[in-house]
Structure formats: C-alpha cells, structure tokens
mmCIF file of C-alpha atoms and ligand atoms in Angstrom:
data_model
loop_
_atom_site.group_PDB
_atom_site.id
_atom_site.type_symbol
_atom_site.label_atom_id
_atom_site.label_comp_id
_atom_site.label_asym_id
_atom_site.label_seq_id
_atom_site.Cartn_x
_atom_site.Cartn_y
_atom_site.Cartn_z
ATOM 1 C CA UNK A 675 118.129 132.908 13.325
ATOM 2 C CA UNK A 676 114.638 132.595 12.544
ATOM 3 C CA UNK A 677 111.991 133.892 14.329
ATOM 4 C CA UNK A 678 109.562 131.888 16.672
ATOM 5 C CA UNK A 679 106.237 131.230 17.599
ATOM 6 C CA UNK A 680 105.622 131.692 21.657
ATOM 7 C CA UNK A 681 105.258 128.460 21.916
ATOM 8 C CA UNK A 682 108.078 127.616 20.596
ATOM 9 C CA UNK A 683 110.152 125.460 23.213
ATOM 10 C CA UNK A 684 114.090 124.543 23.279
ATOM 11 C CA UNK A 685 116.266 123.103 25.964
ATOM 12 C CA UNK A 686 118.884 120.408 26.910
ATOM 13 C CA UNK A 687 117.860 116.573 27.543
ATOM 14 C CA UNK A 688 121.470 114.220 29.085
ATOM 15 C CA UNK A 689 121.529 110.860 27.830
ATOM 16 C CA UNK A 690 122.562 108.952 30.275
ATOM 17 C CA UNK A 691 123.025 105.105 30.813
ATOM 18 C CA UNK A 692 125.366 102.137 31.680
ATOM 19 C CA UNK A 693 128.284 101.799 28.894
ATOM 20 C CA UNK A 694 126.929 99.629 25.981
ATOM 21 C CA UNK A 695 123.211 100.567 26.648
ATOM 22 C CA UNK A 696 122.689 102.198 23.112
ATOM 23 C CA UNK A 697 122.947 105.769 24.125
ATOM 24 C CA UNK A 698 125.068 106.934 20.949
ATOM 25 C CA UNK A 699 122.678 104.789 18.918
ATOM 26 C CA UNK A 700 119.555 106.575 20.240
ATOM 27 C CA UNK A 701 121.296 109.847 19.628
ATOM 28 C CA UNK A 702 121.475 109.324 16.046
ATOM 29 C CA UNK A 703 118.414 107.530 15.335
ATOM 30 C CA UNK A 704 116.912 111.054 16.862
ATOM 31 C CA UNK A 705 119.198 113.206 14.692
ATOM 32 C CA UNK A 706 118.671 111.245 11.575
ATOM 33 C CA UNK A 707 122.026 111.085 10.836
ATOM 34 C CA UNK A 708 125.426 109.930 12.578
ATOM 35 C CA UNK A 709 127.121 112.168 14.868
ATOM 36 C CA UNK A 710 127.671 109.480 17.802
ATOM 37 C CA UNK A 711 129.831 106.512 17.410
ATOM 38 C CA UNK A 712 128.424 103.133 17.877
ATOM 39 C CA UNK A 713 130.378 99.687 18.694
ATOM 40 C CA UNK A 714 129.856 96.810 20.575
ATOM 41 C CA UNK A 715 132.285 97.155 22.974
ATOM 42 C CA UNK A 716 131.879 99.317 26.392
ATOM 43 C CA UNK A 717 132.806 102.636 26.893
ATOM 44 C CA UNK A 718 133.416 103.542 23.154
ATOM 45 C CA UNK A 719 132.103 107.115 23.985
ATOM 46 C CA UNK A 720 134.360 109.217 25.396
ATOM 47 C CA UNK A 721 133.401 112.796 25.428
ATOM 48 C CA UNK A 722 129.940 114.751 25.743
ATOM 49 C CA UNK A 723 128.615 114.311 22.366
ATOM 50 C CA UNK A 724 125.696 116.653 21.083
ATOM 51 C CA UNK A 725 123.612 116.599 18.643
ATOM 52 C CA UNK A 726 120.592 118.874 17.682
ATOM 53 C CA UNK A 727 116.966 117.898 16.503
ATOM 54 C CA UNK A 728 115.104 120.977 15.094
ATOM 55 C CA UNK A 729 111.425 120.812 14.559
ATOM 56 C CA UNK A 730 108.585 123.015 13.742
ATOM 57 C CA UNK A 731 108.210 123.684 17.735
ATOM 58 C CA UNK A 732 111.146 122.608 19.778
ATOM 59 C CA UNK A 733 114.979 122.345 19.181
ATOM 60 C CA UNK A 734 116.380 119.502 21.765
ATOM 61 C CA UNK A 735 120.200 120.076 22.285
ATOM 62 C CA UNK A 736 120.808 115.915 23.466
ATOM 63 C CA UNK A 737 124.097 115.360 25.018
ATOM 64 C CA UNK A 738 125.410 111.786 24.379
ATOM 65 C CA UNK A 739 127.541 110.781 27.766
ATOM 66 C CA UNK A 740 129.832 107.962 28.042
ATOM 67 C CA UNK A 741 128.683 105.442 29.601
ATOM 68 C CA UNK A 742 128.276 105.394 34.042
ATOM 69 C CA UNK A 743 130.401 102.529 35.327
ATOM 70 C CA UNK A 744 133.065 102.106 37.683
ATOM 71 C CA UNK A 745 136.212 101.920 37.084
ATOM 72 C CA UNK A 746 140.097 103.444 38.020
ATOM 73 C CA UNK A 747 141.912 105.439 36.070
ATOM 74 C CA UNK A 748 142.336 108.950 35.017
ATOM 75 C CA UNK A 749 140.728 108.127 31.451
ATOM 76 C CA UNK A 750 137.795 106.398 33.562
ATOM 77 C CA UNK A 751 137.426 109.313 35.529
ATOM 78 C CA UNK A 752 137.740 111.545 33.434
ATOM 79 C CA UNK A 753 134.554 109.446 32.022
ATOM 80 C CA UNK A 754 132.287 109.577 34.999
ATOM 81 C CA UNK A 755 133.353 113.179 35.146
ATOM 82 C CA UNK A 756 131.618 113.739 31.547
ATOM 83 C CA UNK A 757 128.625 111.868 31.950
ATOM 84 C CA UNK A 758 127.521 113.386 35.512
ATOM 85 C CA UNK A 759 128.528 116.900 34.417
ATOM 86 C CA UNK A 760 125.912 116.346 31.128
ATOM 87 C CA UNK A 761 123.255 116.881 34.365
ATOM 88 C CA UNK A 762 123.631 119.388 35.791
ATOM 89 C CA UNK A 763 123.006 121.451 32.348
ATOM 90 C CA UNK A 764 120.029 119.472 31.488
ATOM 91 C CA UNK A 765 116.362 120.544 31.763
ATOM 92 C CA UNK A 766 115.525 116.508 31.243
ATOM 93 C CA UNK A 767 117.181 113.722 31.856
ATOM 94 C CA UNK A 768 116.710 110.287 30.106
ATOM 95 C CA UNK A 769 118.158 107.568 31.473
ATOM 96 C CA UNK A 770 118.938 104.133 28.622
ATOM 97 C CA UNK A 771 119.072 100.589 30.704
ATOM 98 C CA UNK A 772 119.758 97.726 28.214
ATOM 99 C CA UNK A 773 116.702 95.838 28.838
ATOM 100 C CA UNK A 774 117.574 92.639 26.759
ATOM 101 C CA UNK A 775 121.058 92.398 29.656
ATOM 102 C CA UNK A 776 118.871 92.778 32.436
ATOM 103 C CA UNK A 777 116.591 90.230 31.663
ATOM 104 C CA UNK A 778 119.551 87.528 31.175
ATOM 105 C CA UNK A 779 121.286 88.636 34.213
ATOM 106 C CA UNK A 780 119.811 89.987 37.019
ATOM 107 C CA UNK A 781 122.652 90.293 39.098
ATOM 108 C CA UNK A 782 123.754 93.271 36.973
ATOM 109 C CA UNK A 783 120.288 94.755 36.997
ATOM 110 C CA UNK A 784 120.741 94.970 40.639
ATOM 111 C CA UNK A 785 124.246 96.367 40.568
ATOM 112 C CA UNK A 786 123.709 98.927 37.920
ATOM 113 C CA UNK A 787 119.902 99.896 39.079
ATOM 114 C CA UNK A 788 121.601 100.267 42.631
ATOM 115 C CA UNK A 789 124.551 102.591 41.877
ATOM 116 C CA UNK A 790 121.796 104.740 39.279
ATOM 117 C CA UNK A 791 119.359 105.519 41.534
ATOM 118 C CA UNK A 792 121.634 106.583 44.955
ATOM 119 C CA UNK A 793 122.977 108.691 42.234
ATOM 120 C CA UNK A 794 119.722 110.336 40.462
ATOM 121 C CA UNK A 795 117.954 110.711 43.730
ATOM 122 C CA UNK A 796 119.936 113.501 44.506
ATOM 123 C CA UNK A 797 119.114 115.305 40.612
ATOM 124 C CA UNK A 798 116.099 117.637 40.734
ATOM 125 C CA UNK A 799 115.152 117.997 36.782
ATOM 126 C CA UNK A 800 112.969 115.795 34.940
ATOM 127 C CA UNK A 801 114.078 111.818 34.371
ATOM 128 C CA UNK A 802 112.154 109.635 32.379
ATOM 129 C CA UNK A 803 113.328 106.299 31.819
ATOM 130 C CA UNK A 804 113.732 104.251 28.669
ATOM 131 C CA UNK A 805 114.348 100.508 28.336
ATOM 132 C CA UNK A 806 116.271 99.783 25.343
ATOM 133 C CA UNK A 807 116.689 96.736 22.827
ATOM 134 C CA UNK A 808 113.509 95.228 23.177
ATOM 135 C CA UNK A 809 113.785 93.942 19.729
ATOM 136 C CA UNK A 810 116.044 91.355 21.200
ATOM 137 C CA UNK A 811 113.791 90.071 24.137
ATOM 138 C CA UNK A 812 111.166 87.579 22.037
ATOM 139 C CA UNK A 813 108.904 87.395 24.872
ATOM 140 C CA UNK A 814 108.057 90.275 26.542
ATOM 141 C CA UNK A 815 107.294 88.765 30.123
ATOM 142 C CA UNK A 816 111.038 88.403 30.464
ATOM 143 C CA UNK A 817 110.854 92.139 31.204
ATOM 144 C CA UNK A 818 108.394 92.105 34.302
ATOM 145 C CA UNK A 819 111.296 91.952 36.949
ATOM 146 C CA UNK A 820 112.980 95.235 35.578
ATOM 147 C CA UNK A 821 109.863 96.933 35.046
ATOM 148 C CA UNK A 822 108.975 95.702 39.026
ATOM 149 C CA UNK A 823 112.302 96.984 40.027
ATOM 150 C CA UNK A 824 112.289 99.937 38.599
ATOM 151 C CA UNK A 825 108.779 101.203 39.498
ATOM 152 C CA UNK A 826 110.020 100.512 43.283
ATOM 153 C CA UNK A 827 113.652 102.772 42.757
ATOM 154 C CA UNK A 828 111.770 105.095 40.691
ATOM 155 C CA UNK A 829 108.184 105.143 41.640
ATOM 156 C CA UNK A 830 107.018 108.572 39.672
ATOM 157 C CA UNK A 831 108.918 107.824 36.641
ATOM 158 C CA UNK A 832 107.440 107.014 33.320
ATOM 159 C CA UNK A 833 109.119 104.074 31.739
ATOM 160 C CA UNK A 834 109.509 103.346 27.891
ATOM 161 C CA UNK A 835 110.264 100.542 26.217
ATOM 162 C CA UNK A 836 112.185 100.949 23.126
ATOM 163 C CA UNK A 837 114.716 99.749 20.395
ATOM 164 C CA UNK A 838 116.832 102.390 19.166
ATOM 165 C CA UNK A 839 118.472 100.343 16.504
ATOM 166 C CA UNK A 840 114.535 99.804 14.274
ATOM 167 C CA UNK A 841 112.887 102.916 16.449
ATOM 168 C CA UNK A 842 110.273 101.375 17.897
ATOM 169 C CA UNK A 843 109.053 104.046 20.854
ATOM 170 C CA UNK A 844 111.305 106.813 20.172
ATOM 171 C CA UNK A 845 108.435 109.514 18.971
ATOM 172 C CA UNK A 846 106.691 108.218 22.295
ATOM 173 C CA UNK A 847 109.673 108.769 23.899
ATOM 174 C CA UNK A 848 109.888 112.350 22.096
ATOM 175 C CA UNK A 849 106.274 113.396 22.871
ATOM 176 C CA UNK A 850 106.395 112.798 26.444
ATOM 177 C CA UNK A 851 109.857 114.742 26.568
ATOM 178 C CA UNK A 852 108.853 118.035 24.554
ATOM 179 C CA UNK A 853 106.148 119.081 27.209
ATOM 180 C CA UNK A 854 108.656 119.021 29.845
ATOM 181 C CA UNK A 855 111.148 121.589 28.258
ATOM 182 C CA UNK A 856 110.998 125.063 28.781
ATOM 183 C CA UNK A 857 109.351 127.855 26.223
ATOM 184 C CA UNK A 858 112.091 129.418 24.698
ATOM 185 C CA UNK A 859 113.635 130.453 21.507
ATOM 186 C CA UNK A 860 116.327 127.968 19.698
ATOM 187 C CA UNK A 861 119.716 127.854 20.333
ATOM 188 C CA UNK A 862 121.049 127.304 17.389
ATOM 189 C CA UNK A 863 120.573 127.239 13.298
ATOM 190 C CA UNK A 864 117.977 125.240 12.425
ATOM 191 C CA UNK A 865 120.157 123.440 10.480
ATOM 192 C CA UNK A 866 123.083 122.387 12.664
ATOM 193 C CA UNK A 867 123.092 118.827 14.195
ATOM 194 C CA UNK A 868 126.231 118.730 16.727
ATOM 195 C CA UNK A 869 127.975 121.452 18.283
ATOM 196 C CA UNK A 870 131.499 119.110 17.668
ATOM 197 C CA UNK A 871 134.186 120.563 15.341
ATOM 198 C CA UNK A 872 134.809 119.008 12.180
ATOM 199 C CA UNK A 873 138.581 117.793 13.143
ATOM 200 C CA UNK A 874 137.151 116.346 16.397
ATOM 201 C CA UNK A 875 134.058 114.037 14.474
ATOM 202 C CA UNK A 876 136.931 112.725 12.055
ATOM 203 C CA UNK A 877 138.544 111.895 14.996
ATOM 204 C CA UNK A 878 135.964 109.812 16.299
ATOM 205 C CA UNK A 879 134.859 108.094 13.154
ATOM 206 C CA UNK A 880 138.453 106.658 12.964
ATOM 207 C CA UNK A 881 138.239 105.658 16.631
ATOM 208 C CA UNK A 882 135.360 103.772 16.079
ATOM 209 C CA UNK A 883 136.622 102.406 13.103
ATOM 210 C CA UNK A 884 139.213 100.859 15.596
ATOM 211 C CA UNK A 885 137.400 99.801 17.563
ATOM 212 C CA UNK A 886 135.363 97.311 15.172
ATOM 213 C CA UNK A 887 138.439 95.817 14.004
ATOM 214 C CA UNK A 888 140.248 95.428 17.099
ATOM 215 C CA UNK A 889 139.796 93.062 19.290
ATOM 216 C CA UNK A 890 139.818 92.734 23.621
ATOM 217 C CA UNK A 891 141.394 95.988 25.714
ATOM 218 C CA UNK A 892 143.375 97.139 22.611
ATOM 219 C CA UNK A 893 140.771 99.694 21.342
ATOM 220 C CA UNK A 894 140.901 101.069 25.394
ATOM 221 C CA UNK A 895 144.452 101.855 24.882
ATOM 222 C CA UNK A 896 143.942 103.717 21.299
ATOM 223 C CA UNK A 897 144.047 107.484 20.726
ATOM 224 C CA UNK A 898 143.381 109.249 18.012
ATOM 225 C CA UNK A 899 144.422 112.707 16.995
ATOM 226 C CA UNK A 900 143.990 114.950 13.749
ATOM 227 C CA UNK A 901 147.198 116.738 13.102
ATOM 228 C CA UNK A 902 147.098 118.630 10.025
ATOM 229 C CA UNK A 903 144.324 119.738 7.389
ATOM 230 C CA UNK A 904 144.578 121.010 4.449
ATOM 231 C CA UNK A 905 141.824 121.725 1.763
ATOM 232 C CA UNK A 906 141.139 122.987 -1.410
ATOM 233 C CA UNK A 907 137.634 123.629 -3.403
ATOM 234 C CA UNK A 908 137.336 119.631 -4.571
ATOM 235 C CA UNK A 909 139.924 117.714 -1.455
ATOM 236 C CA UNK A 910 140.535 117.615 2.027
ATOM 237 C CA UNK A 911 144.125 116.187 2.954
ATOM 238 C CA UNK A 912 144.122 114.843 6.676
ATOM 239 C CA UNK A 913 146.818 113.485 8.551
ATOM 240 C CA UNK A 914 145.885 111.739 11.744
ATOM 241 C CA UNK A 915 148.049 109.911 14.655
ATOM 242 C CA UNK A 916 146.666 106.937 16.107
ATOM 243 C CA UNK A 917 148.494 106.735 19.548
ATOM 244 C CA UNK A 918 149.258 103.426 21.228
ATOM 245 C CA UNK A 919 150.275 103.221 24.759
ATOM 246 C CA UNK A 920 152.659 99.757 23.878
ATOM 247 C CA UNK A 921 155.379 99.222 21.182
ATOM 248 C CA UNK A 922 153.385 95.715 21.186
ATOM 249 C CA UNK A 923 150.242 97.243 19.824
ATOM 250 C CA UNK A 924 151.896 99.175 17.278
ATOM 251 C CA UNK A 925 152.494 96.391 14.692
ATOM 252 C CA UNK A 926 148.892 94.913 15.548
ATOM 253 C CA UNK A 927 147.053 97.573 14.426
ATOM 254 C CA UNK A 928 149.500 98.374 11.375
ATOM 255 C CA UNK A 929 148.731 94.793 10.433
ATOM 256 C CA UNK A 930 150.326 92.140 8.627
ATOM 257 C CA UNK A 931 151.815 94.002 5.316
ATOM 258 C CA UNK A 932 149.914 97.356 6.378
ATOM 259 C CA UNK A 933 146.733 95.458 5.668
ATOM 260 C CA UNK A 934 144.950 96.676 8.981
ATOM 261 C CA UNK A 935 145.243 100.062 9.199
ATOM 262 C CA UNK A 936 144.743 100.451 5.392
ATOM 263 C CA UNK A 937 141.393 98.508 5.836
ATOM 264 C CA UNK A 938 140.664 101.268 8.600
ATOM 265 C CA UNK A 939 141.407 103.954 6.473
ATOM 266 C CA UNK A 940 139.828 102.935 3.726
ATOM 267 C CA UNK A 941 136.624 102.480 5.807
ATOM 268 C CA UNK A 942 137.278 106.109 7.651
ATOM 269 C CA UNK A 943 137.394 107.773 4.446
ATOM 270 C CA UNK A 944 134.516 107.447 2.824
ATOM 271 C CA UNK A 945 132.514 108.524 5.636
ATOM 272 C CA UNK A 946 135.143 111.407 6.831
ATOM 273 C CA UNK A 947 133.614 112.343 2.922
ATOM 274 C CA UNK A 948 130.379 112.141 4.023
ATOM 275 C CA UNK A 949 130.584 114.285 6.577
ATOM 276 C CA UNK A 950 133.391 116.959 4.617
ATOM 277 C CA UNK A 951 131.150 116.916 1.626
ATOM 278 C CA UNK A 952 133.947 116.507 -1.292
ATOM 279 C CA UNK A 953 137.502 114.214 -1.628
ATOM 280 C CA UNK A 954 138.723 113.064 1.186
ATOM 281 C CA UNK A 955 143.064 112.250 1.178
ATOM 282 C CA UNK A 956 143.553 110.451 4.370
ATOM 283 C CA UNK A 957 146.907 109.447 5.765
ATOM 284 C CA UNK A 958 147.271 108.015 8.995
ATOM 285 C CA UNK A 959 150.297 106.988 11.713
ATOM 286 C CA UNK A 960 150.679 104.706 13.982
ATOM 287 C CA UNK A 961 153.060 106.141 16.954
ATOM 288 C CA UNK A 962 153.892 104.874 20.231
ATOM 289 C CA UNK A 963 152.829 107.006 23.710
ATOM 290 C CA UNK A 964 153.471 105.177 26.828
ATOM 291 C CA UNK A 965 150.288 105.737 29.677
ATOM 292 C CA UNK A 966 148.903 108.353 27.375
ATOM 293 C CA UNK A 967 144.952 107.217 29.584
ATOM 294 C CA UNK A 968 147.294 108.731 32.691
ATOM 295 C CA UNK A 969 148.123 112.035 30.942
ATOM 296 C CA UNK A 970 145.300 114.649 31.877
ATOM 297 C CA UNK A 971 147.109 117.366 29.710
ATOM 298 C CA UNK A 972 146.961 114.840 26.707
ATOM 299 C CA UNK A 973 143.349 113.474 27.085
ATOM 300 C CA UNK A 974 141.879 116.518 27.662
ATOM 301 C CA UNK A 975 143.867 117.755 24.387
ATOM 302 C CA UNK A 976 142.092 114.854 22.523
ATOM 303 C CA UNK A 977 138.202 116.117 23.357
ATOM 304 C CA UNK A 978 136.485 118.459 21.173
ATOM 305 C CA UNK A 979 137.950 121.690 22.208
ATOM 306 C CA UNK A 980 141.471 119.911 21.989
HETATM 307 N N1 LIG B 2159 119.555 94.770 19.295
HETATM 308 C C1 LIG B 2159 119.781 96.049 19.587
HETATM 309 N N2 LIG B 2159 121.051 96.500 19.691
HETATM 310 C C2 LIG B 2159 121.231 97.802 20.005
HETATM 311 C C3 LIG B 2159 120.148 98.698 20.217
HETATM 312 N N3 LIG B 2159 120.667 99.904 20.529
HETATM 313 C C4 LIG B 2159 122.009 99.778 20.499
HETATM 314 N N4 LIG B 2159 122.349 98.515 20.176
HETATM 315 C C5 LIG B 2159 123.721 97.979 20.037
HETATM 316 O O1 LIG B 2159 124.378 98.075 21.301
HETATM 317 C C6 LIG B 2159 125.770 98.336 21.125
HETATM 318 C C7 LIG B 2159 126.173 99.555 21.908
HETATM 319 O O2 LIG B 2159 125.566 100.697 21.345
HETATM 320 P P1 LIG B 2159 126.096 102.165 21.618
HETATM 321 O O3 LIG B 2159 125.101 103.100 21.017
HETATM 322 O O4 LIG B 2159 127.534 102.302 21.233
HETATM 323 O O5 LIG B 2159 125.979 102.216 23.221
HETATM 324 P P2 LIG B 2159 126.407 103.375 24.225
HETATM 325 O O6 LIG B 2159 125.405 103.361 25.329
HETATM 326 O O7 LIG B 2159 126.574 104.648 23.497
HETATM 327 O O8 LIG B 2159 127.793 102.826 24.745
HETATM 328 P P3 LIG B 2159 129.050 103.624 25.399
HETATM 329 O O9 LIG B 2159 129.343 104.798 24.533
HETATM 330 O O10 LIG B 2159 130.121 102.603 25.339
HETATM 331 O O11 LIG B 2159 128.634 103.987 26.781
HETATM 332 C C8 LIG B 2159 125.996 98.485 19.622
HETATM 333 O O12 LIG B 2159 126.455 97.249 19.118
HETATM 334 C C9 LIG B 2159 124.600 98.804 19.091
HETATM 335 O O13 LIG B 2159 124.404 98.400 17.746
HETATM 336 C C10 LIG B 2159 118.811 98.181 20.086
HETATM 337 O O14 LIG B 2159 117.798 98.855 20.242
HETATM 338 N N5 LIG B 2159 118.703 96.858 19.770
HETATM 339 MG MG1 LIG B 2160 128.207 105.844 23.294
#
C-alpha cells in the first residue's frame, strides 16, 4: 500500500434509498465504471454491493443496498436485512429519493418519507440527502413540496439535487461528503473498485441481463449461480445455472427455439469479457428449484461469499 499524507482521509458512506431510486446507478457513475447493476424494475439489487473511489486524498468504500421497502418474504427480508445492516458500518450515510416519482405522486412521497425518517432518526452518523433524476422534472417548481417536506422530517440535513444518469451534482455531492469522513489511511489498493469476487459480479451481470428481457414478477423469481470456471492464459469457460422457482418459467426464459436465453448470453458475454479481461466461453442452464426466495441456506449461498 502506498503511503499517505496526514490528511489523507478514508471511510465508509451506505447508499441508501427506496428500490428504483438510482442507487446502483449513482454507485457507478462515482466509480467510473460498472460494478452495480442497473434496471428498471424494483429491487434488482440484492446484496451489499461496494465499490471503491480512490483519489489523491480520500478512498470512499460506498456500499450499494437494495432498495428499503416493505414487503414478506424471506428473500424480502433478507433485503431489508442488507440495506439497514450497510448503517451501522458507515461513517456517512446518503440517502437517494427519486425526486421525478415524488413530484407525480405525492402519496408515495408521504409513505416512503414516513417509513425513512422513523427509521434514520434513530442513526447517529452523518446523512445527507440527495434528490435524484432531476433531469426528468422540466420545471423545477414541481420539486418545492419534497424539498418542504423534507426540510420539516429532516431539518439539519443538507439536500442535493442530482441526476446520476448525466452527473449533474455528484462532485457537489462528493465535496460536501469528504469533510465528514474520518483522517485515516486507505483501506485498500488504490486500484481496486469493489470488494465482490469475480464469480459473484458475473453472476450479477447475467441477472441483470434477465431482468431487461423479462418481463412482470418473472425476474423476482430468477437465480443465478456460477458453477464451474475454468481458464487458461487467452479463455475463461463459465458455466452458470439460472434457477427458476416454476416448471412454467423454464421454457419462457429458454425462449422460443433457445432464442432468449441465447440473446442473454450473448449480451452477458461480452461484458463478463470486460470485466475478465480476455475470451469469455459462456454456457448457461436453465433448471427448475421450487421456493428457492424461501430457502435461507440457498440465498445466502447465492451472495458474494456464496
Ligand atoms: N432519468 C433518470 N433515470 C435514472 C437516474 N438514475 C437512475 N435512473 C434509472 O432508474 C432506474 C433504477 O436505477 P437503479 O440504479 O437500478 O436503482 P436502484 O436504486 O439501485 O434500485 P434497486 O436496486 O432496485 O433498489 C434505472 O432504469 C436507471 O436507469 C437519473 O438520474 N435520471
Ligand atoms: Mg440497485
């Protein structure tokens, strides 16, 4: 490791945030590169993401949570579980509201601003609060009965307003948080952007290809495991399961003539080579696990340490 200035600073900032906000998004538009997976479907995050932004004077470990919400379910808790535990580790806490949602209904502003701040009154560390997707609200004024709301729940907090999809605000955002970390030396290479294993990002990247092709509650009920790895100097050879919890999804995300899931291959591949860095062989299987989102020994098989 490199040595450090004294004024070199390093510590852990939780992402946290309703599902859909843009959490993952904002993670990688920080890192510069993807190691969060984005759709436009709820919940698509599963498991406490990190990823690492290294700069002349700070290293920021951000943990990506899924998304707070309330639901049943041992996946769902399993969920919560995730996202409230990134917390208690965190020297700063930044908490993503999808601004452009709030201003179209305000009914879930209430619900969601209600649930998140009975919760975060009881967290001690830092919180600042960023308002996401502004790019989408044309005229800003549509934003005055969040920002009202939120400086009555949260009266010390500094709000930003932000899109992390073009970037607009994030260095703001940045600035504001590097003062309130602690001095320290990094915690990692300067060169390392996620903590998550290799086997467990391939994973995901297949996951979310699933989940832009599939349509309704089927990508809820999709799992995704790497079974075997094999690599030489010039290609990796990966075999992954794709578990469905209904002999009824099976064929639907095989596709008509295999057309499907070679589509999601094909599209997994070239960035599983991305990430690999040479020839990428991927083959991939379609098998059937009834209530797999019920089996703790299972899900907590498919997170990172899995
Ligand atoms: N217009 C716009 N869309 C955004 C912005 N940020 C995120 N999105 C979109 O919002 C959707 C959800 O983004 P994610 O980053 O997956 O959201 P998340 O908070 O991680 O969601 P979960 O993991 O499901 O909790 C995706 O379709 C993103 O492209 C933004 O600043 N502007
Ligand atoms: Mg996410």
């Amino acid at each position: 490791m490199t040595e450090t200035k004294g004024d070199f600073r390093s510590g852990i900032v939780a992402l946290i945030g309703p599902p859909n906000a843009g959490k993952s998004t904002l993670l990688n538009q920080i890192i510069g590169e993807k190691v969060a997976i984005v759709s436009p479907k709820p919940q698509t995050t599963r498991n406490q993401i990190t990823g690492i932004l290294t700069r002349e004077n700070v290293q920021i470990v951000f943990l990506d949570t899924p998304g707070v919400h309330q639901r049943k379910g041992k996946l769902n808790s399993l969920l919560l579980k995730a996202a409230w535990d990134g917390l208690v580790a965190a020297d700063v806490i930044v908490l993503l509201l999808d601004g452009y949602l709030y201003s179209q209904k305000p009914q879930v502003m209430e619900r969601d601003l209600g649930v998140l701040a009975n919760r975060l009154r009881k967290v001690k560390n830092p919180l600042f609060i960023a308002v996401n997707k502004v790019d989408r609200v044309k005229d800003k004024k549509i934003l005055l009965p969040l920002s009202e709301r939120l400086n009555e729940l949260f009266p010390d907090v500094e709000i930003f307003f932000i899109s992390a999809l073009n970037r607009y605000g994030i260095e703001e955002l940045l600035n504001k948080i590097v003062p309130a970390l602690p001095y320290g030396p990094p915690l990692y290479p300067e060169d390392q952007i996620s903590t998550l294993p290799l086997r467990f990002m391939v994973a995901e990247i297949i996951r979310e290809k699933l989940f832009l092709c599939l349509h309704k509650e089927l990508p809820y009920n999709l799992a995704v495991q790497v079974e075997q790895w094999e690599e030489s100097e010039t290609l990796a050879k990966i075999m992954a399961t794709i578990y469905v919890s209904r002999s009824s999804h099976k064929p639907i995300v095989i596709g008509h003539k295999g057309q499907l899931l070679k589509k999601i291959g094909q599209q997994s591949r070239l960035e599983i080579e991305e990430i690999v860095g040479k020839k990428v062989y991927l083959e991939l299987w379609v098998k059937i696990k009834p209530k797999w989102t019920e089996n703790t020994s299972f899900l907590l098989s498919l997170g990172p340490g899995g």
